[in-house]
């Protein structure tokens, strides 16, 4: 299962690869990374149909925000599940994300146990 992680902080790639190393090693997960909303959108559009089944995106990024990316994904690829993450667990961002079709909303620092459960439901 291919998952796309979108965050303008490049160190998240190392963190995610470390936290999901067992799943990656056993070929249960294939992680892809984009470091902007625009890069993520281009990656999705370059595959017909997209291989990605789950997107985990930061909300606050320069350029195309995570919420703008979420809206585009849900309009164009409604079967792709999208969860959002924010350093700010404020109600406004939560409501915007959920109203736009987000599956889940996480706050930083990421609770990887909860995220693993979320991804586990998609794998099984």
mmCIF file of C-alpha atoms in Angstrom:
data_model
loop_
_atom_site.group_PDB
_atom_site.id
_atom_site.type_symbol
_atom_site.label_atom_id
_atom_site.label_comp_id
_atom_site.label_asym_id
_atom_site.label_seq_id
_atom_site.Cartn_x
_atom_site.Cartn_y
_atom_site.Cartn_z
ATOM 1 C CA UNK A 1 0.000 0.000 0.000
ATOM 2 C CA UNK A 2 1.429 3.344 -1.029
ATOM 3 C CA UNK A 3 1.190 6.279 1.364
ATOM 4 C CA UNK A 4 2.160 9.853 0.571
ATOM 5 C CA UNK A 5 3.456 12.040 3.394
ATOM 6 C CA UNK A 6 3.373 15.766 2.664
ATOM 7 C CA UNK A 7 5.262 18.188 4.905
ATOM 8 C CA UNK A 8 7.580 21.107 4.234
ATOM 9 C CA UNK A 9 9.875 19.895 7.035
ATOM 10 C CA UNK A 10 12.261 17.458 5.343
ATOM 11 C CA UNK A 11 13.200 15.662 8.572
ATOM 12 C CA UNK A 12 9.768 13.989 8.636
ATOM 13 C CA UNK A 13 11.005 11.533 6.003
ATOM 14 C CA UNK A 14 13.626 10.110 8.371
ATOM 15 C CA UNK A 15 11.120 10.033 11.226
ATOM 16 C CA UNK A 16 8.431 8.188 9.223
ATOM 17 C CA UNK A 17 10.921 5.709 7.752
ATOM 18 C CA UNK A 18 12.156 4.955 11.269
ATOM 19 C CA UNK A 19 8.677 4.627 12.823
ATOM 20 C CA UNK A 20 7.368 2.351 10.043
ATOM 21 C CA UNK A 21 10.532 0.386 9.275
ATOM 22 C CA UNK A 22 8.902 -2.994 10.039
ATOM 23 C CA UNK A 23 5.986 -2.299 7.717
ATOM 24 C CA UNK A 24 8.341 -1.042 5.003
ATOM 25 C CA UNK A 25 10.683 -4.009 5.364
ATOM 26 C CA UNK A 26 7.787 -6.482 5.117
ATOM 27 C CA UNK A 27 6.449 -4.632 2.035
ATOM 28 C CA UNK A 28 3.174 -3.744 3.735
ATOM 29 C CA UNK A 29 3.894 -0.033 3.206
ATOM 30 C CA UNK A 30 5.515 1.941 0.445
ATOM 31 C CA UNK A 31 6.166 5.501 1.610
ATOM 32 C CA UNK A 32 6.432 8.440 -0.778
ATOM 33 C CA UNK A 33 7.282 11.977 0.313
ATOM 34 C CA UNK A 34 6.490 15.424 -1.025
ATOM 35 C CA UNK A 35 7.763 18.599 0.573
ATOM 36 C CA UNK A 36 5.039 20.949 -0.636
ATOM 37 C CA UNK A 37 1.389 20.779 -1.570
ATOM 38 C CA UNK A 38 2.277 21.474 -5.195
ATOM 39 C CA UNK A 39 4.861 18.679 -5.292
ATOM 40 C CA UNK A 40 2.298 16.264 -3.820
ATOM 41 C CA UNK A 41 -0.324 17.299 -6.366
ATOM 42 C CA UNK A 42 2.102 16.804 -9.249
ATOM 43 C CA UNK A 43 3.097 13.378 -7.915
ATOM 44 C CA UNK A 44 -0.559 12.302 -7.798
ATOM 45 C CA UNK A 45 -1.249 13.598 -11.297
ATOM 46 C CA UNK A 46 1.772 11.809 -12.784
ATOM 47 C CA UNK A 47 0.230 8.393 -12.060
ATOM 48 C CA UNK A 48 -2.953 7.290 -13.789
ATOM 49 C CA UNK A 49 -4.634 6.146 -11.665
ATOM 50 C CA UNK A 50 -2.578 7.243 -8.653
ATOM 51 C CA UNK A 51 -0.917 4.390 -6.747
ATOM 52 C CA UNK A 52 -1.320 6.346 -3.512
ATOM 53 C CA UNK A 53 -4.256 5.224 -1.370
ATOM 54 C CA UNK A 54 -3.607 7.393 1.686
ATOM 55 C CA UNK A 55 -2.212 10.920 2.065
ATOM 56 C CA UNK A 56 -0.965 12.309 5.355
ATOM 57 C CA UNK A 57 -0.500 16.059 4.942
ATOM 58 C CA UNK A 58 0.600 18.976 7.057
ATOM 59 C CA UNK A 59 -1.861 21.884 6.958
ATOM 60 C CA UNK A 60 0.499 24.848 7.202
ATOM 61 C CA UNK A 61 2.928 24.878 4.292
ATOM 62 C CA UNK A 62 4.138 27.679 2.038
ATOM 63 C CA UNK A 63 2.455 27.840 -1.357
ATOM 64 C CA UNK A 64 -0.367 25.327 -1.632
ATOM 65 C CA UNK A 65 -1.581 24.605 1.892
ATOM 66 C CA UNK A 66 -2.573 21.179 3.089
ATOM 67 C CA UNK A 67 -6.230 22.251 3.104
ATOM 68 C CA UNK A 68 -6.009 23.346 -0.552
ATOM 69 C CA UNK A 69 -4.357 20.015 -1.384
ATOM 70 C CA UNK A 70 -7.083 18.136 0.510
ATOM 71 C CA UNK A 71 -9.782 19.935 -1.477
ATOM 72 C CA UNK A 72 -8.114 19.100 -4.810
ATOM 73 C CA UNK A 73 -7.577 15.463 -3.875
ATOM 74 C CA UNK A 74 -11.181 14.968 -2.738
ATOM 75 C CA UNK A 75 -12.522 16.632 -5.915
ATOM 76 C CA UNK A 76 -10.287 14.675 -8.299
ATOM 77 C CA UNK A 77 -9.526 11.404 -6.483
ATOM 78 C CA UNK A 78 -12.394 10.853 -4.014
ATOM 79 C CA UNK A 79 -11.252 7.315 -3.118
ATOM 80 C CA UNK A 80 -7.898 8.491 -1.727
ATOM 81 C CA UNK A 81 -8.084 8.798 2.051
ATOM 82 C CA UNK A 82 -6.505 11.965 3.467
ATOM 83 C CA UNK A 83 -5.566 12.751 7.053
ATOM 84 C CA UNK A 84 -4.284 16.135 8.146
ATOM 85 C CA UNK A 85 -1.676 17.184 10.677
ATOM 86 C CA UNK A 86 -1.098 20.536 12.297
ATOM 87 C CA UNK A 87 1.198 21.941 14.927
ATOM 88 C CA UNK A 88 -1.884 23.808 16.105
ATOM 89 C CA UNK A 89 -4.764 21.715 17.373
ATOM 90 C CA UNK A 90 -7.181 24.603 17.036
ATOM 91 C CA UNK A 91 -10.853 24.035 16.343
ATOM 92 C CA UNK A 92 -10.862 26.185 13.200
ATOM 93 C CA UNK A 93 -8.278 24.018 11.388
ATOM 94 C CA UNK A 94 -9.947 20.863 12.659
ATOM 95 C CA UNK A 95 -13.357 21.964 11.377
ATOM 96 C CA UNK A 96 -11.980 23.049 7.999
ATOM 97 C CA UNK A 97 -10.154 19.755 7.547
ATOM 98 C CA UNK A 98 -13.089 17.562 8.547
ATOM 99 C CA UNK A 99 -15.597 19.626 6.535
ATOM 100 C CA UNK A 100 -13.325 19.246 3.492
ATOM 101 C CA UNK A 101 -13.336 15.463 3.736
ATOM 102 C CA UNK A 102 -10.339 14.601 5.912
ATOM 103 C CA UNK A 103 -10.461 11.116 7.392
ATOM 104 C CA UNK A 104 -8.579 12.108 10.546
ATOM 105 C CA UNK A 105 -6.833 15.075 12.154
ATOM 106 C CA UNK A 106 -3.562 14.740 14.070
ATOM 107 C CA UNK A 107 -1.571 17.319 16.011
ATOM 108 C CA UNK A 108 2.197 17.562 16.317
ATOM 109 C CA UNK A 109 4.043 15.856 17.807
ATOM 110 C CA UNK A 110 2.491 12.960 15.943
ATOM 111 C CA UNK A 111 1.011 10.154 18.004
ATOM 112 C CA UNK A 112 2.480 7.318 15.936
ATOM 113 C CA UNK A 113 0.467 4.674 17.796
ATOM 114 C CA UNK A 114 -2.765 6.340 16.635
ATOM 115 C CA UNK A 115 -1.390 6.800 13.126
ATOM 116 C CA UNK A 116 -0.302 3.146 13.000
ATOM 117 C CA UNK A 117 -3.868 2.103 13.954
ATOM 118 C CA UNK A 118 -5.277 4.370 11.234
ATOM 119 C CA UNK A 119 -2.948 2.894 8.618
ATOM 120 C CA UNK A 120 -3.524 -0.632 9.952
ATOM 121 C CA UNK A 121 -7.229 -0.309 9.181
ATOM 122 C CA UNK A 122 -6.344 0.512 5.569
ATOM 123 C CA UNK A 123 -3.893 -2.385 5.220
ATOM 124 C CA UNK A 124 -6.253 -5.081 6.500
#
